[in-house]
Coordinates of C-alpha atoms in Angstrom, one line a residue:
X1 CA 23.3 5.4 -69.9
X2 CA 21.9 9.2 -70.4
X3 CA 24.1 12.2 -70.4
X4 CA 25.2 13.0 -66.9
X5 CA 23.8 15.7 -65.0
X6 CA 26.7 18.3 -66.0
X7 CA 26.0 18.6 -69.2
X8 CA 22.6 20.3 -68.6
X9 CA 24.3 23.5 -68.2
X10 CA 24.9 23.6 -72.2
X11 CA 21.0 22.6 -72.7
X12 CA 18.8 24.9 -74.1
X13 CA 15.7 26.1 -73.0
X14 CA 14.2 24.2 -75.9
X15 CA 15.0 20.6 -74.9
X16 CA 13.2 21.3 -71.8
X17 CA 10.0 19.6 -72.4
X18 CA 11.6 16.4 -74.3
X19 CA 13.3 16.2 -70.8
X20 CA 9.9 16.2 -69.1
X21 CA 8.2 13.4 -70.9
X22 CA 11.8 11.5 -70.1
X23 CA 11.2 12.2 -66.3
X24 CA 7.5 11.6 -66.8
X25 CA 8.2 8.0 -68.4
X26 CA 11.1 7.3 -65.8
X27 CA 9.0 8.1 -62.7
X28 CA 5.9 6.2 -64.2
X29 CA 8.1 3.2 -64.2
X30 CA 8.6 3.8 -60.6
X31 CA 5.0 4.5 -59.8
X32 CA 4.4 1.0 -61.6
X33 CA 6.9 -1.0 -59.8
X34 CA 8.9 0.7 -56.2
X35 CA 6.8 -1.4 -53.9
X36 CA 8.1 -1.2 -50.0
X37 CA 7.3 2.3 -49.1
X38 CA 9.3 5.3 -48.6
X39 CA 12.9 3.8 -47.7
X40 CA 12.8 1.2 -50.0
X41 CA 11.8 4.0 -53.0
X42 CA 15.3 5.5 -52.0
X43 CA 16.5 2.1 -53.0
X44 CA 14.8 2.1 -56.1
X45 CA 15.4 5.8 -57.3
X46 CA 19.1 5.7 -56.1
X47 CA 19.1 2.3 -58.5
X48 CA 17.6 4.1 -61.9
X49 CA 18.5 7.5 -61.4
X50 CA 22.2 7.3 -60.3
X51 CA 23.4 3.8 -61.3
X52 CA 21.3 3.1 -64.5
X53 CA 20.5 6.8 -66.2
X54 CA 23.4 8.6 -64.8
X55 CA 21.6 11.7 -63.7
X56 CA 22.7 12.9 -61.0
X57 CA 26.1 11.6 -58.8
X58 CA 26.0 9.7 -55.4
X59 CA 26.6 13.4 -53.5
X60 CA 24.2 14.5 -54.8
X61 CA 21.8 12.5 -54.6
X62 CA 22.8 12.3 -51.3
X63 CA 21.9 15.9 -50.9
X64 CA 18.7 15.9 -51.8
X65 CA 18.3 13.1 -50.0
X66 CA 18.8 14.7 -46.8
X67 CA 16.9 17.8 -47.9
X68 CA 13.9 15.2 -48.4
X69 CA 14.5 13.9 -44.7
X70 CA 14.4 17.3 -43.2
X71 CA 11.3 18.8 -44.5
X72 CA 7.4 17.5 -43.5
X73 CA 5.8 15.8 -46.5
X74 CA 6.1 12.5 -48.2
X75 CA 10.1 12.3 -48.1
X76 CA 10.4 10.2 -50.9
X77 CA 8.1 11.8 -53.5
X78 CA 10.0 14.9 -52.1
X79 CA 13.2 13.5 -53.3
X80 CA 11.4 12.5 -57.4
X81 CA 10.6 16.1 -57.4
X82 CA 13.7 17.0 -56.5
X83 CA 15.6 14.8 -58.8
X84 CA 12.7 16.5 -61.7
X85 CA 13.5 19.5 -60.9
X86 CA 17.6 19.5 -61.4
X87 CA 16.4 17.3 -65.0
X88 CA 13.9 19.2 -66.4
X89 CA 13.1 22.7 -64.7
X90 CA 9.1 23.3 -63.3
X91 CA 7.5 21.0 -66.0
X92 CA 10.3 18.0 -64.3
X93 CA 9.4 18.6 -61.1
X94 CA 5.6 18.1 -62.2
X95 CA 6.4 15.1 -64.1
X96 CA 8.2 13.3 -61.4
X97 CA 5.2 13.5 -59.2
X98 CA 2.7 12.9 -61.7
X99 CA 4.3 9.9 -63.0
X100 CA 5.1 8.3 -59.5
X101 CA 2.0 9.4 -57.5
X102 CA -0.3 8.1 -61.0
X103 CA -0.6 4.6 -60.4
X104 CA -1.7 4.4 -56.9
X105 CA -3.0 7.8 -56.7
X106 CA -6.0 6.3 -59.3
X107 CA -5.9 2.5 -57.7
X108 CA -6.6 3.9 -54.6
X109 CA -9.7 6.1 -56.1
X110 CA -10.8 3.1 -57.7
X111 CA -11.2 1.5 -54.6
X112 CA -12.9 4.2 -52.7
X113 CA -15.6 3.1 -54.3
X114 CA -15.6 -0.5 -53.4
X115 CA -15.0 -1.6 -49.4
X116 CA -11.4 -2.7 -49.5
X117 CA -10.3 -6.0 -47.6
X118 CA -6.8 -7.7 -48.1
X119 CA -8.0 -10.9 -46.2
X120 CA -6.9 -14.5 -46.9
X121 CA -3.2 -16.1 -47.0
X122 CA -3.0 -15.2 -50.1
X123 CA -3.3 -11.8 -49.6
X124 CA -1.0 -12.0 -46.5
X125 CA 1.5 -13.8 -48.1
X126 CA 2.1 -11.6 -50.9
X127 CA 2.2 -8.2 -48.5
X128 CA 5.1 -10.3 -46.5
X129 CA 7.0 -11.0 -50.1
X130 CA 6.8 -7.3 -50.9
X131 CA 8.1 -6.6 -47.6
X132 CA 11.2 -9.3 -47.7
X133 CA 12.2 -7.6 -51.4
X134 CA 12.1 -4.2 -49.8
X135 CA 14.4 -4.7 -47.0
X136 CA 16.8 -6.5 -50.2
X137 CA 16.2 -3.1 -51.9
X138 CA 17.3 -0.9 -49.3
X139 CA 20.0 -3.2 -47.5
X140 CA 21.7 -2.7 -51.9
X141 CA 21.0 0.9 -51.8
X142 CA 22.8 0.7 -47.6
X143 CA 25.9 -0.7 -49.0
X144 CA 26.4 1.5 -52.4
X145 CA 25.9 4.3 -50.3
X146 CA 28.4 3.8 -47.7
X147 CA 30.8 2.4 -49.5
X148 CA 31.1 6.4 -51.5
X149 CA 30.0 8.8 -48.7
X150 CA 30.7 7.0 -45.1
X151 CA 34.8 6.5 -46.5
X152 CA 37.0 7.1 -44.0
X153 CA 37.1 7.1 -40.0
X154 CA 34.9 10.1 -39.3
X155 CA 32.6 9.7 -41.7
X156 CA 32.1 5.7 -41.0
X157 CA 32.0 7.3 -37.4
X158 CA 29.2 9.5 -37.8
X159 CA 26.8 6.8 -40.0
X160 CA 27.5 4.5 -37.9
X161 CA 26.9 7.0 -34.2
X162 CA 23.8 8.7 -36.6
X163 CA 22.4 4.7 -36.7
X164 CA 22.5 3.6 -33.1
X165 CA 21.3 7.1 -32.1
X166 CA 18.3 6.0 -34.2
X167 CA 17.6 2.8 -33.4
X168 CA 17.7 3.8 -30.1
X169 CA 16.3 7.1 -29.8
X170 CA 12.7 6.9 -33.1
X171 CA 10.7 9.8 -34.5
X172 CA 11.2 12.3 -36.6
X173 CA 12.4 14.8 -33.8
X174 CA 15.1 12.3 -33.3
X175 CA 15.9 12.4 -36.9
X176 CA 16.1 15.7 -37.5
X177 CA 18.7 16.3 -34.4
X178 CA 20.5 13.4 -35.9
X179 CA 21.1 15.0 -39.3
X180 CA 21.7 18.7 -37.4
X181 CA 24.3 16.5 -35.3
X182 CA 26.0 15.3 -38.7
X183 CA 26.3 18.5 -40.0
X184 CA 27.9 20.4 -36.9
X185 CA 30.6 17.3 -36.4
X186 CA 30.8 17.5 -40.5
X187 CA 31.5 21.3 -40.2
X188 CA 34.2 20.9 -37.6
X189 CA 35.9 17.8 -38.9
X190 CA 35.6 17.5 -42.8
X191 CA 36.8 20.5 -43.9
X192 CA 38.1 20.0 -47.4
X193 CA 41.8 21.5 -48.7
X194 CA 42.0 25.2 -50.1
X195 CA 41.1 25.2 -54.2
X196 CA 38.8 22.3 -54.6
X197 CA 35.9 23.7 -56.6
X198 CA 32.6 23.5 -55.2
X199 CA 30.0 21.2 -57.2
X200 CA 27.4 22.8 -59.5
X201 CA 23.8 22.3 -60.2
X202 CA 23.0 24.5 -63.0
X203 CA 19.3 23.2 -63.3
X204 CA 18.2 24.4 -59.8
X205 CA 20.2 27.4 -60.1
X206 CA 17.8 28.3 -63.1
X207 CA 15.0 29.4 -60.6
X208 CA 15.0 32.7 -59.4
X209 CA 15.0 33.3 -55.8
X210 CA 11.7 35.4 -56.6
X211 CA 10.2 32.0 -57.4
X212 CA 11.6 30.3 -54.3
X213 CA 10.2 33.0 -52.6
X214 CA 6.4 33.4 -53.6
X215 CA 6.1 29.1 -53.1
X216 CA 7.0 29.6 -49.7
X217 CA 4.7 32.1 -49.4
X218 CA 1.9 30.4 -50.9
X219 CA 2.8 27.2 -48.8
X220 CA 2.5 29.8 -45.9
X221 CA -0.9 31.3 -47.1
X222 CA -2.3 28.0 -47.9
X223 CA -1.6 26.2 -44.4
X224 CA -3.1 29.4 -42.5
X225 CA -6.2 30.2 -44.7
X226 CA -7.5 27.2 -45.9
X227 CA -9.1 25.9 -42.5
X228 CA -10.3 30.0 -41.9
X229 CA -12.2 30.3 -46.0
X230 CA -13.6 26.5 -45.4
X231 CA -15.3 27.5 -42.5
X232 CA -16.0 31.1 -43.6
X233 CA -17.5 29.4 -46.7
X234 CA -19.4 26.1 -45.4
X235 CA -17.7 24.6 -47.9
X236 CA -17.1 20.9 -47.7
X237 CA -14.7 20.8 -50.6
X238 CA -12.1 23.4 -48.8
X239 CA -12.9 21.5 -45.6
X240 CA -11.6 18.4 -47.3
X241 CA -8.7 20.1 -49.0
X242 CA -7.8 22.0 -45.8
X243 CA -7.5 19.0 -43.6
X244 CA -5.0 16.6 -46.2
X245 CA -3.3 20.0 -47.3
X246 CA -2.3 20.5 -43.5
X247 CA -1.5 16.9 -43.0
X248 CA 1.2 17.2 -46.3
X249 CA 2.7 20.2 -44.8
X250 CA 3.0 19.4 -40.9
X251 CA 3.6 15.4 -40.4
X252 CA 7.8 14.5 -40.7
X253 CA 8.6 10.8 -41.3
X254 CA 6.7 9.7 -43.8
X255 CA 3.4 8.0 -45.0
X256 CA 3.2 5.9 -41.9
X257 CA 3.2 8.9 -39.2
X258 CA 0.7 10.4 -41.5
X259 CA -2.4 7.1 -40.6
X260 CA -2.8 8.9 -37.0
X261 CA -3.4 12.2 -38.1
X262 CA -5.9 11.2 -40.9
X263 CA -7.2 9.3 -38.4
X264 CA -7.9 11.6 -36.2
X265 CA -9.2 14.5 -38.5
X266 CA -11.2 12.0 -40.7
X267 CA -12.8 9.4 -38.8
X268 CA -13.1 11.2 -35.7
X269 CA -15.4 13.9 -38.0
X270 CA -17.5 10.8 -38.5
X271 CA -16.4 11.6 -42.1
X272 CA -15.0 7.5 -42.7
X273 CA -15.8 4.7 -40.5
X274 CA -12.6 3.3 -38.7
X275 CA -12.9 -0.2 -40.6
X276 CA -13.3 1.6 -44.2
X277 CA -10.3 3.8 -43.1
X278 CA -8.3 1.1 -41.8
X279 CA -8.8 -1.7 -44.5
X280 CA -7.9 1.4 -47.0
X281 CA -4.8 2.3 -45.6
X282 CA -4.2 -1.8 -45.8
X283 CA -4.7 -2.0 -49.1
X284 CA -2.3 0.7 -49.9
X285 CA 0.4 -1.1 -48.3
X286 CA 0.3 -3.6 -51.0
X287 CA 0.7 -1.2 -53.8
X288 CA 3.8 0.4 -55.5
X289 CA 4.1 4.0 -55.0
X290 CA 3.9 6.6 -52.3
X291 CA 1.5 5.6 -49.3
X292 CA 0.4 9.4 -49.3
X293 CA -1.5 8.0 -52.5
X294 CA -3.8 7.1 -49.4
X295 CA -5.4 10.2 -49.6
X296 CA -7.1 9.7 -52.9
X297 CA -9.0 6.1 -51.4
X298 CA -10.4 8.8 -48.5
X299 CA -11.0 11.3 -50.4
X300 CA -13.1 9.3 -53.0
X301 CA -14.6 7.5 -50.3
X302 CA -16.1 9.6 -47.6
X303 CA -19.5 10.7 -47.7
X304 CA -19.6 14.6 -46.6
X305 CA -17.5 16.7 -49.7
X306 CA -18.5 15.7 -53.2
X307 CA -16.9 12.0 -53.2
X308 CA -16.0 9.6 -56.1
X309 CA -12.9 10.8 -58.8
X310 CA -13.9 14.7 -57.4
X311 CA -13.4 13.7 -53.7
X312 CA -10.1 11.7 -54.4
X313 CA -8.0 13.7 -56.6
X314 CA -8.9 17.2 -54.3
X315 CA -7.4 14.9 -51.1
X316 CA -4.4 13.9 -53.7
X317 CA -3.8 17.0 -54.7
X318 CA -3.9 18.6 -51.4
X319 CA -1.7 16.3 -49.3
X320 CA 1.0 16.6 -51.8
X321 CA 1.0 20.3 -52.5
X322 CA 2.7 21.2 -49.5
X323 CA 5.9 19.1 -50.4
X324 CA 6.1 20.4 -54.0
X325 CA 6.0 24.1 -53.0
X326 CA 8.2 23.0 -50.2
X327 CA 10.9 21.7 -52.7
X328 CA 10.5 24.5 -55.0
X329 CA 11.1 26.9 -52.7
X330 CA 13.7 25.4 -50.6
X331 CA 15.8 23.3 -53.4
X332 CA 17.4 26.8 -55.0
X333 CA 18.4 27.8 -51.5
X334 CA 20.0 24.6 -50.5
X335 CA 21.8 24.6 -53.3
X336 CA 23.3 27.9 -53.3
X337 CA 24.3 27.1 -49.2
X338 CA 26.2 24.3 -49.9
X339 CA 28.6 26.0 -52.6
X340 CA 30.3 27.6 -49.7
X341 CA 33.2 25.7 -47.8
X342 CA 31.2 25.8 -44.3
X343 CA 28.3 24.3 -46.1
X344 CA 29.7 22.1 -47.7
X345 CA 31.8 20.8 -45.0
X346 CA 28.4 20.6 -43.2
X347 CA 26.8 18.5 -46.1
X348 CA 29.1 16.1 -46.0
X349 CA 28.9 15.2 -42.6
X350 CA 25.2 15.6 -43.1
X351 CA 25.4 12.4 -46.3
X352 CA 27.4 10.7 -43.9
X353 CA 24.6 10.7 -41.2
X354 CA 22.4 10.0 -44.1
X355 CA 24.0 6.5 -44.5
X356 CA 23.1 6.1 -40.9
X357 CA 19.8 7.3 -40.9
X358 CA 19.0 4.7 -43.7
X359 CA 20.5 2.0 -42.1
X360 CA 18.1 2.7 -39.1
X361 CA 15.3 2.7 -41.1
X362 CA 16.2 -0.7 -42.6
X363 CA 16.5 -2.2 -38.8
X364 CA 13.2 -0.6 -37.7
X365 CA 10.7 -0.5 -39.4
X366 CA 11.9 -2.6 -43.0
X367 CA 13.6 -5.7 -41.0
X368 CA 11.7 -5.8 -37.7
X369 CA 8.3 -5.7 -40.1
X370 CA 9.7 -8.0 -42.9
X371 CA 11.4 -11.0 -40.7
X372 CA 9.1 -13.0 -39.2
X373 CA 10.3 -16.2 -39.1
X374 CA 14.3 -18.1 -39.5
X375 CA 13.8 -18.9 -43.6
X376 CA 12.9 -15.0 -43.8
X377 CA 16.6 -14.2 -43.6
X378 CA 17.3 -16.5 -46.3
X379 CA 15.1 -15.4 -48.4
X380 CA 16.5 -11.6 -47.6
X381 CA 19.7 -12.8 -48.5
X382 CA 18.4 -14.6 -52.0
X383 CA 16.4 -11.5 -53.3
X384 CA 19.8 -9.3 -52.1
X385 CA 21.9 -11.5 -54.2
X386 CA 20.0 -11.2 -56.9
X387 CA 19.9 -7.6 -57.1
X388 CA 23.8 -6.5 -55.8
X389 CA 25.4 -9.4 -57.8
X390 CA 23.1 -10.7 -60.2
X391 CA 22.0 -7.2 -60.7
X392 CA 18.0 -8.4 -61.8
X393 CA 16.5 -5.3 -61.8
X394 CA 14.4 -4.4 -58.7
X395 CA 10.8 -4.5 -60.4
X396 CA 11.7 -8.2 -61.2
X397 CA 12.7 -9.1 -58.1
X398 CA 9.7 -7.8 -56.0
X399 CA 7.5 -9.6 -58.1
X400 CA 9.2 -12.5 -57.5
X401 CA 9.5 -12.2 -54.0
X402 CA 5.6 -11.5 -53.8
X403 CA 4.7 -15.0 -56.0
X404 CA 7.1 -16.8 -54.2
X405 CA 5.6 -15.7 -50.6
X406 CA 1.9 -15.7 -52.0
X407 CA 2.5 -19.4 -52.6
X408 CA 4.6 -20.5 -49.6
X409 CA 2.2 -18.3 -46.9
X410 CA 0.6 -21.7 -46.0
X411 CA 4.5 -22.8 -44.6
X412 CA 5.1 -24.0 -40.7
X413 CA 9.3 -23.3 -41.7

């Protein structure tokens, strides 16, 4: 296991970009292998990044976890830049994302030249495997989680109230009042006794609120005068940027909310026909990675801004620009709120919702997606085994899940 998280307050600035090809490598692994989308990549980074390399504790990871669910963007890429950014400074945070969005990000280019279609059992059957291992991934992640930040009557309480509320009440508005809930009932019930030192993060605490500052004002500049220069312009490149930039910085909940938007702005411009779009978006399903990686396919295949490699990585780089200056500019602050015994009162509450909120993501949409038939649960149950108790690593077990699926599609049981 690495050196934990503490001792990066005796690092110097010198070991900095050794610690960015580290992240790099890590996250590339991820980018390679965390099939399931964004809940089940919780599973997977909460797997290497707390239980295998030791960088960062359960709490915290828990914070930025819920940082991640509050702000618009690609939660879960949110959270690798994040966890970059606390290991290796500006050129972490970059590494995190390059790594992770690298592998689908240029798949999805690739096929933007081609007409994607995922039909055929085969095809069908190996989706539903990486579906089956992804509810296995986050069900492992679920119970680690609770059994270190929903201890106790109140906080089991709230998971388990910030859950049902969920499951009963979807969207990200929900959500978000869910996780302001936590935080209020944390505030008023979990205050902790007198003298208990407050946790540190030196490696966020290295940037300046000047820097925090200017990326929310560039995240602010960006969103209002990128639509006003493309048209000012006639541009067809800004056009593009301006139109995934916006969806990165104003769609909460992930890369499935994010289909109608692109939807709307890109086929309804007649700049994508609705089958290209769809079987796309289809295909992106079955790779590892974000599902924001989306963009590069429609980028790199639409016909009105310069298309092709150009095309893709302007609509990559644009839908995900909006989270990184979002993290950068928000992380530092978060950090230096929950020092104080109000906030951090709050925050616990808050990671005790977060159990919650997971757990309602696993019900709808992991389980209600993934379970489709009686030997589905058994098969949940195998692939859960063998990560909590055998403890296969979850690259293996995905794979596993998909051949076993891709071969059994054909099955009445």
């Amino acid at each position: 296991m690495d050196e934990p998280a503490s001792q990066e307050v005796a690092d110097s600035s010198g070991a900095w970009p050794g610690k960015a090809l580290e992240v790099f490598r890590a996250f590339l692994v991820q980018g390679l292998t965390a099939f399931g989308g964004p809940v089940a990549h919780i599973g997977y980074f909460r797997r290497e990044f707390v239980e295998r390399r030791g960088w960062l504790s359960e709490a915290a990871f828990a914070d930025l976890l819920a940082l991640a669910q509050f702000l618009p963007g690609p939660a879960s890429s949110q959270l690798g830049m994040a966890i970059g950014l606390r290991r290796a400074g500006y050129a972490g945070l970059l590494a995190a994302w390059l790594g992770f969005t690298l592998p689908a990000g240029a798949a999805m280019i690739a096929l933007g030249y081609l007409t994607p279609r995922l039909d055929g059992v085969w095809g069908e059957g190996v989706l539903h495997g990486l579906q089956i291992a992804a509810a296995a991934v986050v069900l492992n992640a679920l119970v680690a989680m609770a059994r270190t930040l929903a201890v106790g009557p109140i906080r089991a309480g709230l998971a388990i109230g910030g859950g049902l509320g969920l499951i009963v009440a979807h969207g990200p508005v929900a959500q978000i009042l869910v996780l302001l809930a936590g935080a209020a009932f944390g505030a008023a019930f979990l205050r902790e006794p007198q003298g208990e030192s407050p946790p540190d993060d030196p490696a966020t605490h290295r940037v300046p609120l000047e820097v925090s500052a200017g990326a929310l004002a560039v995240f602010a500049l960006l969103l209002g005068l990128l639509p006003f220069l493309a048209a000012l312009l006639d541009s067809p490149s800004l056009g593009l940027a301006s139109v995934f930039y916006r969806a990165g910085a104003l769609v909460f909940g992930g890369g499935h909310v994010v289909l109608p938007l692109l939807q709307s702005e890109v086929v309804g411009r007649g700049w994508l026909n609705l089958d290209d779009f769809l079987g796309g978006y289809g295909a992106a399903q079955a790779l590892p990675g974000p599902l924001f990686s989306f963009a590069g396919f429609v980028g790199a295949a639409q016909e009105v801004a310069p298309g092709g490699w150009r095309g893709g990585l302007t609509a990559l780089t644009a839908i995900f620009l909006p989270g990184l200056l979002l993290i950068l500019g928000v992380l530092p602050l978060w950090d230096r709120l929950k020092g104080q015994p109000l906030a951090r009162a709050a925050m616990a509450g808050l990671n005790a919702v977060v159990v919650g909120v997971l757990a309602a993501a696993l019900w709808n949409p992991v389980l209600m997606t993934a379970i489709r038939k009686p030997s589905d649960w058994l098969l949940a149950a195998g692939a859960f085994v063998f990560l909590s108790v055998a403890k296969l690593p979850p690259w293996l077990v995905v794979l596993g899940s998909a051949a076993i699926f891709g071969l059994l599609a054909k099955s009445p049981i």
